[in-house]
CSV table of C-alpha atoms in Angstrom, one decimal:
chain,number,residue,atom,x,y,z
T,1,MET,CA,-5.2,231.5,-131.0
T,2,PRO,CA,-7.2,232.9,-128.0
T,3,ASN,CA,-5.6,232.9,-124.6
T,4,ILE,CA,-7.6,231.7,-121.6
T,5,ALA,CA,-7.2,232.2,-117.9
T,6,ILE,CA,-8.4,229.6,-115.4
T,7,LEU,CA,-9.4,231.2,-112.1
T,8,GLY,CA,-9.0,228.7,-109.3
T,9,GLY,CA,-6.5,225.8,-109.1
T,10,GLY,CA,-8.4,223.1,-107.3
T,11,LEU,CA,-9.4,219.9,-109.0
T,12,CYS,CA,-11.8,221.5,-111.5
T,13,GLY,CA,-9.3,224.2,-112.4
T,14,ARG,CA,-6.5,221.8,-113.0
T,15,LEU,CA,-8.5,219.5,-115.1
T,16,THR,CA,-10.0,222.3,-117.1
T,17,ALA,CA,-6.5,223.9,-117.7
T,18,LEU,CA,-5.1,220.5,-118.8
T,19,GLN,CA,-7.9,219.8,-121.2
T,20,LEU,CA,-7.6,223.3,-122.8
T,21,ALA,CA,-3.9,222.9,-123.2
T,22,GLY,CA,-4.6,219.7,-125.0
T,23,TYR,CA,-6.6,221.7,-127.5
T,24,GLY,CA,-3.6,223.9,-128.1
T,25,PHE,CA,-5.0,227.0,-126.3
T,26,GLN,CA,-2.6,229.4,-124.6
T,27,THR,CA,-3.7,228.8,-121.0
T,28,ALA,CA,-2.7,230.2,-117.6
T,29,LEU,CA,-3.9,229.1,-114.2
T,30,PHE,CA,-4.3,231.4,-111.2
T,31,ASN,CA,-4.7,229.9,-107.8
T,32,LYS,CA,-5.1,231.7,-104.4
T,33,GLY,CA,-3.7,228.6,-102.7
T,34,THR,CA,-0.6,226.6,-103.0
T,35,ARG,CA,0.6,224.1,-105.6
T,36,ALA,CA,-0.2,221.2,-103.2
T,37,GLY,CA,-3.8,222.5,-103.0
T,38,GLU,CA,-4.2,222.5,-99.2
T,39,GLN,CA,-7.0,225.1,-99.4
T,40,ALA,CA,-9.0,223.2,-101.9
T,41,ALA,CA,-12.0,221.0,-101.0
T,42,ALA,CA,-10.3,218.3,-103.1
T,43,HIS,CA,-7.3,218.1,-100.7
T,44,ILE,CA,-9.4,216.5,-97.9
T,45,ALA,CA,-11.7,214.4,-100.1
T,46,ALA,CA,-11.9,210.6,-100.0
T,47,ALA,CA,-11.9,210.7,-103.8
T,48,MET,CA,-14.2,207.8,-104.2
T,49,LEU,CA,-15.6,207.1,-107.7
T,50,ALA,CA,-18.9,205.6,-106.5
T,51,PRO,CA,-22.0,206.8,-108.3
T,52,LEU,CA,-24.2,203.9,-107.2
T,53,ALA,CA,-23.0,204.0,-103.5
T,54,GLU,CA,-23.6,207.8,-103.6
T,55,SER,CA,-27.0,207.5,-105.3
T,56,ILE,CA,-28.8,207.7,-101.9
T,57,GLU,CA,-27.4,211.2,-101.7
T,58,ALA,CA,-27.1,212.1,-105.3
T,59,THR,CA,-29.5,213.2,-108.1
T,60,PRO,CA,-30.0,211.2,-111.2
T,61,GLU,CA,-28.0,213.8,-113.2
T,62,VAL,CA,-25.0,213.4,-110.8
T,63,ILE,CA,-25.2,209.6,-111.0
T,64,ALA,CA,-25.0,209.8,-114.8
T,65,LEU,CA,-22.0,212.2,-114.6
T,66,GLY,CA,-20.3,209.9,-112.2
T,67,ARG,CA,-20.7,206.9,-114.6
T,68,GLN,CA,-19.3,209.0,-117.4
T,69,SER,CA,-16.3,210.0,-115.4
T,70,LEU,CA,-15.0,206.5,-114.5
T,71,PRO,CA,-13.5,205.8,-118.0
T,72,LEU,CA,-12.5,209.5,-118.3
T,73,TRP,CA,-10.4,209.1,-115.1
T,74,ARG,CA,-8.7,206.0,-116.6
T,75,ASN,CA,-7.8,208.0,-119.7
T,76,ILE,CA,-6.6,211.0,-117.8
T,77,LEU,CA,-4.3,209.1,-115.5
T,78,GLY,CA,-3.0,207.0,-118.4
T,79,ARG,CA,-1.7,210.2,-120.0
T,80,LEU,CA,0.0,211.5,-116.8
T,81,ASN,CA,3.7,211.0,-116.3
T,82,THR,CA,3.4,211.1,-112.5
T,83,PRO,CA,2.0,207.9,-110.9
T,84,VAL,CA,-1.4,208.1,-109.2
T,85,PHE,CA,-3.1,205.4,-107.1
T,86,MET,CA,-6.3,204.4,-108.8
T,87,GLN,CA,-8.3,201.3,-107.7
T,88,GLN,CA,-11.4,199.8,-109.2
T,89,ASN,CA,-12.2,196.9,-106.9
T,90,GLY,CA,-15.8,198.0,-106.3
T,91,SER,CA,-17.5,199.3,-103.1
T,92,LEU,CA,-18.7,197.2,-100.2
T,93,ILE,CA,-21.8,198.3,-98.2
T,94,VAL,CA,-22.1,196.7,-94.7
T,95,TRP,CA,-24.4,197.0,-91.7
T,96,HIS,CA,-24.9,195.6,-88.3
T,97,GLY,CA,-27.7,193.2,-87.8
T,98,GLN,CA,-30.0,195.7,-86.0
T,99,ASP,CA,-29.7,198.1,-88.9
T,100,LYS,CA,-31.0,195.7,-91.6
T,101,PRO,CA,-34.0,198.0,-92.4
T,102,LEU,CA,-31.5,200.6,-93.6
T,103,ALA,CA,-30.1,198.0,-96.0
T,104,VAL,CA,-33.5,197.2,-97.3
T,105,GLN,CA,-34.1,201.0,-97.9
T,106,PHE,CA,-30.7,201.3,-99.5
T,107,GLU,CA,-31.3,198.5,-102.0
T,108,GLN,CA,-34.8,199.9,-102.8
T,109,HIS,CA,-33.1,203.2,-103.6
T,110,LEU,CA,-30.5,201.5,-105.8
T,111,CYS,CA,-33.3,199.8,-107.7
T,112,ARG,CA,-35.0,203.1,-108.4
T,113,ALA,CA,-31.8,204.8,-109.3
T,114,THR,CA,-30.6,202.2,-111.8
T,115,GLY,CA,-33.9,200.8,-113.0
T,116,SER,CA,-32.6,197.3,-112.3
T,117,PRO,CA,-34.2,194.7,-110.0
T,118,HIS,CA,-30.7,193.5,-109.0
T,119,PRO,CA,-28.4,196.5,-108.8
T,120,ALA,CA,-25.9,195.0,-106.4
T,121,GLU,CA,-24.3,191.6,-105.6
T,122,HIS,CA,-25.4,190.1,-102.3
T,123,TRP,CA,-22.4,188.8,-100.4
T,124,GLN,CA,-22.9,186.4,-97.5
T,125,ALA,CA,-20.5,185.8,-94.6
T,126,ALA,CA,-18.3,183.4,-96.5
T,127,GLU,CA,-17.9,185.8,-99.5
T,128,ILE,CA,-17.2,188.7,-97.2
T,129,ALA,CA,-14.5,186.6,-95.4
T,130,ALA,CA,-13.0,185.6,-98.8
T,131,HIS,CA,-12.7,189.1,-100.2
T,132,GLU,CA,-12.2,191.1,-97.1
T,133,PRO,CA,-10.6,188.7,-94.5
T,134,GLN,CA,-10.4,191.3,-91.8
T,135,LEU,CA,-14.1,191.8,-91.8
T,136,ALA,CA,-14.8,188.1,-91.4
T,137,GLY,CA,-17.3,187.4,-88.7
T,138,ARG,CA,-18.2,191.1,-88.2
T,139,PHE,CA,-20.9,191.3,-90.9
T,140,GLN,CA,-23.2,188.6,-92.1
T,141,THR,CA,-24.4,190.2,-95.3
T,142,ALA,CA,-23.2,193.0,-97.6
T,143,PHE,CA,-23.9,194.6,-100.9
T,144,TYR,CA,-21.1,194.7,-103.4
T,145,LEU,CA,-21.0,197.2,-106.3
T,146,PRO,CA,-18.3,195.9,-108.6
T,147,GLU,CA,-17.8,198.9,-111.0
T,148,GLU,CA,-16.8,201.5,-108.5
T,149,GLY,CA,-13.4,202.7,-107.5
T,150,GLN,CA,-11.3,205.4,-105.8
T,151,LEU,CA,-8.2,207.6,-106.3
T,152,ASP,CA,-5.6,209.1,-104.0
T,153,ASN,CA,-6.8,212.7,-104.0
T,154,ARG,CA,-3.5,214.4,-103.1
T,155,GLN,CA,-1.5,212.4,-105.7
T,156,VAL,CA,-4.0,213.5,-108.3
T,157,LEU,CA,-3.6,217.2,-107.4
T,158,ASN,CA,0.2,216.8,-107.5
T,159,ALA,CA,0.2,214.9,-110.8
T,160,LEU,CA,-2.1,217.4,-112.5
T,161,ALA,CA,0.2,220.2,-111.4
T,162,ASP,CA,3.2,218.3,-112.9
T,163,ALA,CA,1.3,217.8,-116.1
T,164,LEU,CA,0.3,221.4,-116.4
T,165,GLU,CA,3.9,222.6,-116.1
T,166,GLN,CA,5.0,219.9,-118.6
T,167,GLN,CA,2.3,221.3,-121.0
T,168,ASN,CA,3.7,224.8,-120.5
T,169,VAL,CA,0.6,226.1,-118.8
T,170,ALA,CA,1.6,229.2,-116.8
T,171,CYS,CA,0.7,228.3,-113.2
T,172,HIS,CA,0.5,231.2,-110.8
T,173,TRP,CA,0.3,229.6,-107.4
T,174,GLN,CA,-0.5,231.7,-104.3
T,175,HIS,CA,-1.7,234.5,-106.6
T,176,GLU,CA,-5.1,236.0,-105.7
T,177,THR,CA,-6.9,237.8,-108.5
T,178,ASP,CA,-10.4,238.1,-110.0
T,179,ALA,CA,-12.1,237.8,-113.4
T,180,ALA,CA,-12.1,241.6,-114.1
T,181,SER,CA,-8.3,241.8,-113.6
T,182,LEU,CA,-7.7,238.8,-115.8
T,183,HIS,CA,-9.8,240.2,-118.6
T,184,GLN,CA,-7.2,242.9,-119.1
T,185,LYS,CA,-4.8,240.3,-120.4
T,186,PHE,CA,-6.9,237.3,-121.5
T,187,ASP,CA,-9.6,236.8,-124.0
T,188,TRP,CA,-11.7,234.5,-121.8
T,189,VAL,CA,-11.8,233.6,-118.2
T,190,ILE,CA,-13.1,230.3,-116.7
T,191,ASP,CA,-14.0,230.6,-113.0
T,192,CYS,CA,-13.4,227.3,-111.2
T,193,ARG,CA,-13.1,228.6,-107.6
T,194,GLY,CA,-15.9,226.6,-106.0
T,195,PHE,CA,-17.0,228.0,-102.7
T,196,GLY,CA,-14.4,230.8,-103.2
T,197,ALA,CA,-16.6,232.2,-105.9
T,198,GLN,CA,-19.6,232.6,-103.6
T,199,GLN,CA,-19.7,236.4,-103.8
T,200,ALA,CA,-19.3,236.5,-107.6
T,201,TRP,CA,-21.7,233.6,-108.1
T,202,ASN,CA,-24.4,235.1,-105.9
T,203,ARG,CA,-24.6,238.4,-107.8
T,204,PRO,CA,-28.2,239.5,-108.3
T,205,SER,CA,-30.1,237.5,-111.0
T,206,GLU,CA,-33.6,236.1,-111.2
T,207,ASN,CA,-32.3,232.8,-112.7
T,208,ARG,CA,-29.3,232.1,-110.5
T,209,SER,CA,-29.2,229.2,-108.1
T,210,ARG,CA,-27.7,230.3,-104.8
T,211,LEU,CA,-24.2,228.9,-104.0
T,212,ARG,CA,-23.7,227.9,-100.4
T,213,GLY,CA,-21.1,225.9,-98.5
T,214,VAL,CA,-21.9,222.5,-96.9
T,215,ARG,CA,-19.4,221.5,-94.3
T,216,GLY,CA,-17.7,218.1,-94.5
T,217,GLU,CA,-15.3,216.6,-92.0
T,218,VAL,CA,-12.8,213.8,-92.7
T,219,ALA,CA,-10.3,211.8,-90.7
T,220,ARG,CA,-7.1,210.4,-92.1
T,221,VAL,CA,-5.5,207.6,-90.1
T,222,TYR,CA,-2.6,205.1,-90.3
T,223,ALA,CA,-3.6,201.6,-89.3
T,224,PRO,CA,-0.8,199.1,-90.1
T,225,GLU,CA,-2.8,196.2,-88.7
T,226,ILE,CA,-5.7,196.7,-91.1
T,227,THR,CA,-6.0,195.8,-94.7
T,228,LEU,CA,-9.1,196.6,-96.8
T,229,ASN,CA,-9.2,195.9,-100.5
T,230,ARG,CA,-11.8,198.4,-101.5
T,231,PRO,CA,-13.8,201.3,-100.0
T,232,VAL,CA,-16.3,200.2,-97.3
T,233,ARG,CA,-19.5,202.0,-96.3
T,234,LEU,CA,-21.3,201.4,-93.0
T,235,LEU,CA,-25.0,201.9,-93.0
T,236,HIS,CA,-26.0,203.4,-89.6
T,237,PRO,CA,-29.0,205.4,-88.4
T,238,ARG,CA,-26.8,208.1,-86.8
T,239,TYR,CA,-23.3,207.7,-88.1
T,240,PRO,CA,-23.2,206.5,-91.7
T,241,LEU,CA,-19.5,206.1,-92.5
T,242,TYR,CA,-17.2,205.5,-95.5
T,243,ILE,CA,-13.7,204.1,-95.2
T,244,ALA,CA,-11.4,204.6,-98.2
T,245,PRO,CA,-8.2,202.6,-98.0
T,246,LYS,CA,-5.2,204.3,-99.6
T,247,GLU,CA,-1.7,203.0,-100.1
T,248,ASN,CA,0.5,202.0,-97.2
T,249,HIS,CA,-2.3,201.4,-94.7
T,250,VAL,CA,-3.6,205.0,-94.8
T,251,PHE,CA,-7.4,205.3,-94.5
T,252,VAL,CA,-9.6,208.3,-95.2
T,253,ILE,CA,-12.8,208.2,-93.2
T,254,GLY,CA,-15.8,210.5,-93.6
T,255,ALA,CA,-19.4,210.7,-92.7
T,256,THR,CA,-20.6,214.2,-92.0
T,257,GLN,CA,-22.6,216.5,-94.2
T,258,ILE,CA,-23.5,219.6,-92.2
T,259,GLU,CA,-25.6,222.6,-93.4
T,260,SER,CA,-23.1,225.1,-92.2
T,261,GLU,CA,-20.6,227.6,-93.7
T,262,ASN,CA,-18.5,227.5,-90.5
T,263,ASP,CA,-14.9,226.5,-91.6
T,264,ALA,CA,-13.6,226.0,-88.1
T,265,PRO,CA,-11.5,222.9,-87.2
T,266,VAL,CA,-13.3,219.6,-86.4
T,267,SER,CA,-15.0,219.7,-83.0
T,268,VAL,CA,-14.4,217.2,-80.3
T,269,ARG,CA,-17.9,215.8,-80.6
T,270,SER,CA,-17.7,215.3,-84.4
T,271,GLY,CA,-14.3,213.7,-84.0
T,272,LEU,CA,-15.6,211.3,-81.3
T,273,GLU,CA,-18.6,210.3,-83.4
T,274,LEU,CA,-16.5,209.8,-86.5
T,275,LEU,CA,-13.9,207.7,-84.8
T,276,SER,CA,-16.4,205.7,-82.7
T,277,ALA,CA,-18.2,204.6,-85.9
T,278,LEU,CA,-14.8,203.6,-87.3
T,279,TYR,CA,-14.0,201.5,-84.3
T,280,ALA,CA,-17.4,199.8,-84.7
T,281,VAL,CA,-16.3,198.6,-88.1
T,282,HIS,CA,-13.2,196.9,-86.7
T,283,PRO,CA,-11.7,197.3,-83.2
T,284,ALA,CA,-8.2,197.3,-84.6
T,285,PHE,CA,-8.8,200.8,-85.8
T,286,GLY,CA,-8.6,201.7,-82.1
T,287,GLU,CA,-4.8,201.4,-82.4
T,288,ALA,CA,-4.6,203.5,-85.5
T,289,HIS,CA,-2.6,206.7,-85.5
T,290,ILE,CA,-4.7,209.9,-86.3
T,291,LEU,CA,-2.8,211.7,-89.0
T,292,GLU,CA,-5.3,214.4,-89.6
T,293,LEU,CA,-8.8,215.7,-88.7
T,294,ALA,CA,-9.9,218.2,-91.3
T,295,ALA,CA,-13.0,220.1,-92.4
T,296,ASN,CA,-13.8,222.0,-95.6
T,297,LEU,CA,-16.8,223.6,-97.3
T,298,ARG,CA,-18.2,221.9,-100.4
T,299,PRO,CA,-19.8,224.3,-103.0
T,300,THR,CA,-23.4,223.4,-103.3
T,301,LEU,CA,-26.3,224.8,-105.3
T,302,ASN,CA,-30.0,224.6,-104.5
T,303,HIS,CA,-30.7,221.5,-106.7
T,304,HIS,CA,-27.4,219.7,-105.7
T,305,ASN,CA,-26.4,219.5,-109.4
T,306,PRO,CA,-23.4,221.2,-111.0
T,307,GLU,CA,-23.9,224.1,-113.3
T,308,ILE,CA,-21.9,225.6,-116.1
T,309,ARG,CA,-22.8,229.3,-116.9
T,310,PHE,CA,-21.5,231.5,-119.6
T,311,ASN,CA,-21.7,235.2,-120.6
T,312,ARG,CA,-20.6,236.0,-124.1
T,313,ASN,CA,-20.3,239.7,-123.5
T,314,ARG,CA,-18.2,239.3,-120.4
T,315,ARG,CA,-16.2,236.4,-122.0
T,316,LEU,CA,-16.7,234.4,-118.8
T,317,ILE,CA,-17.5,230.7,-118.1
T,318,GLU,CA,-18.3,229.6,-114.6
T,319,ILE,CA,-18.2,226.0,-113.2
T,320,ASN,CA,-19.6,225.3,-109.8
T,321,GLY,CA,-21.8,223.3,-107.5
T,322,LEU,CA,-20.0,219.9,-107.5
T,323,PHE,CA,-21.1,219.5,-103.8
T,324,ARG,CA,-19.7,216.3,-102.2
T,325,HIS,CA,-19.2,214.6,-105.6
T,326,GLY,CA,-16.1,216.4,-106.8
T,327,PHE,CA,-13.8,213.6,-107.8
T,328,MET,CA,-16.7,211.4,-108.9
T,329,ILE,CA,-18.0,213.9,-111.5
T,330,ALA,CA,-15.2,216.4,-112.2
T,331,PRO,CA,-13.9,214.9,-115.5
T,332,ALA,CA,-17.3,214.8,-117.1
T,333,VAL,CA,-18.2,218.3,-115.9
T,334,THR,CA,-14.9,219.9,-117.0
T,335,ALA,CA,-14.9,218.1,-120.3
T,336,ALA,CA,-18.3,219.6,-121.0
T,337,ALA,CA,-17.1,223.1,-119.9
T,338,VAL,CA,-14.1,222.8,-122.3
T,339,ARG,CA,-16.4,221.7,-125.2
T,340,LEU,CA,-18.5,224.8,-124.3
T,341,ALA,CA,-15.4,227.0,-124.4
T,342,VAL,CA,-14.4,225.6,-127.8
T,343,ASP,CA,-18.0,226.2,-129.2
T,344,LEU,CA,-18.1,229.8,-127.9
T,345,LEU,CA,-14.7,230.6,-129.4
T,346,GLN,CA,-16.0,229.3,-132.7
T,347,ASP,CA,-19.3,231.2,-132.4
T,348,LYS,CA,-21.3,227.9,-132.2
T,349,ARG,CA,-24.3,227.0,-130.1
T,350,PRO,CA,-23.6,225.0,-126.9
T,351,SER,CA,-24.0,221.2,-127.4
T,352,GLU,CA,-27.5,220.0,-126.9
T,353,LYS,CA,-26.2,216.6,-125.8
T,354,ASP,CA,-24.4,218.2,-122.9
T,355,VAL,CA,-27.5,220.2,-121.9
T,356,GLU,CA,-29.5,216.9,-121.9
T,357,SER,CA,-26.9,215.2,-119.8
T,358,GLY,CA,-28.0,217.2,-116.8
T,359,LEU,CA,-25.5,220.0,-116.9
T,360,VAL,CA,-27.3,223.3,-116.9
T,361,TYR,CA,-25.9,225.8,-119.4
T,362,ILE,CA,-27.3,229.2,-118.6
T,363,GLU,CA,-26.4,232.2,-120.7
T,364,GLU,CA,-26.5,235.6,-119.0
C-alpha cells in the first residue's frame, strides 16, 4: 500500500488526511503550525456554509461546490467522536431602509446565480420579530435563505486533529518541511499549504494561475445580551458585514476583503469600521467584550476558483485557491483530490465528472 504525506495541516490538509486514512492508505501529516491551527486561515474564519449568500462574491463553480459540501459536512461531523457545533438554520440578509437598492441588486444576483425567480424567502417585520426577536423593529424587510448553515471553525480543527490521531495518522505538528524532503520517504505528496505554498505554486509555467494572498479581517466578541439564531448579513454600501453567532454568546464578525499581502495586525481604522457596522445592527453590541481582532491571508487564484494540480513524474498533488470560501467548499474539493489520488495510484485517468464540476485538474 503506497504511503502518502500531507504537507500543510490547516482545514484542507486535515480533511484530506482523514479521507485518505479512510481508504486505508498509510498517511502522515506535516504542519508548520500547531495542532490548534493558529497560523491557518481557517482559525479565524467565520465558517459559514452559505453558497447563496456568498454568490454575490463567488463564481458559479464555487457555488456548486458549496452546495455539494453541505451534506458532506453533516456526514463528516457525524463520524467524528469529538462534538462540533453545526447549525443549519439558514442565513438572514438585512438592510437599512436607505440601502434598499442594494437589496434589489442582491436579489437580482441571486436570481441569476440560481436560475430561480424566487431564490429567497421575503420576511416582513413580523416574521423577523418572530424568528429573530432581538432584531424586531430594526429592519422592516429581510431575505431568508433556509438551506444555509455554519460551523464552529476552531472546534472543527480540534475534532479533525483528534480523529486523525484516532485513525493512527502520524501528525507532525510544528514541523516545517517541503515536498522534496518528503519524497525521500513517501511515495506521493499532497500539498495543502494554502498561501504558505505561494513560492512553490508560482514556479514558472505558462499554464499556472498565480497564487496571491487576499487579506481578511475578523472580530470575535462576547455579547451576553444578544441572541441570534442564525448568521446575519448586513447589506451596506461601505461596510457589508456578516455576524455568525457561535455557542455561548460568542459572535464572529467579518467584512473586509483587501487586495493586500500585508499580514500585519488589524488597523485602528479597520477595527472602527468593522465594529461601527456591528453596532448599527444592534446597539447592544456596544457592550460586547472584544475577544479578538485578527487578520489572515486567504489563498486566491486569478479566477477565484480552487484548483487541483498533479504531476505524475514528481508524484505530487497540489490543492489551492479556496479564497474566502474555505469551510464552504473544502469537503467537496478535498474529496475530489482524494479521488484523484486514488485514480493516479491505480494508473487511471482523472474523473471527468470532477473536471466538469468546476475543479481544474492540470497535469504538468
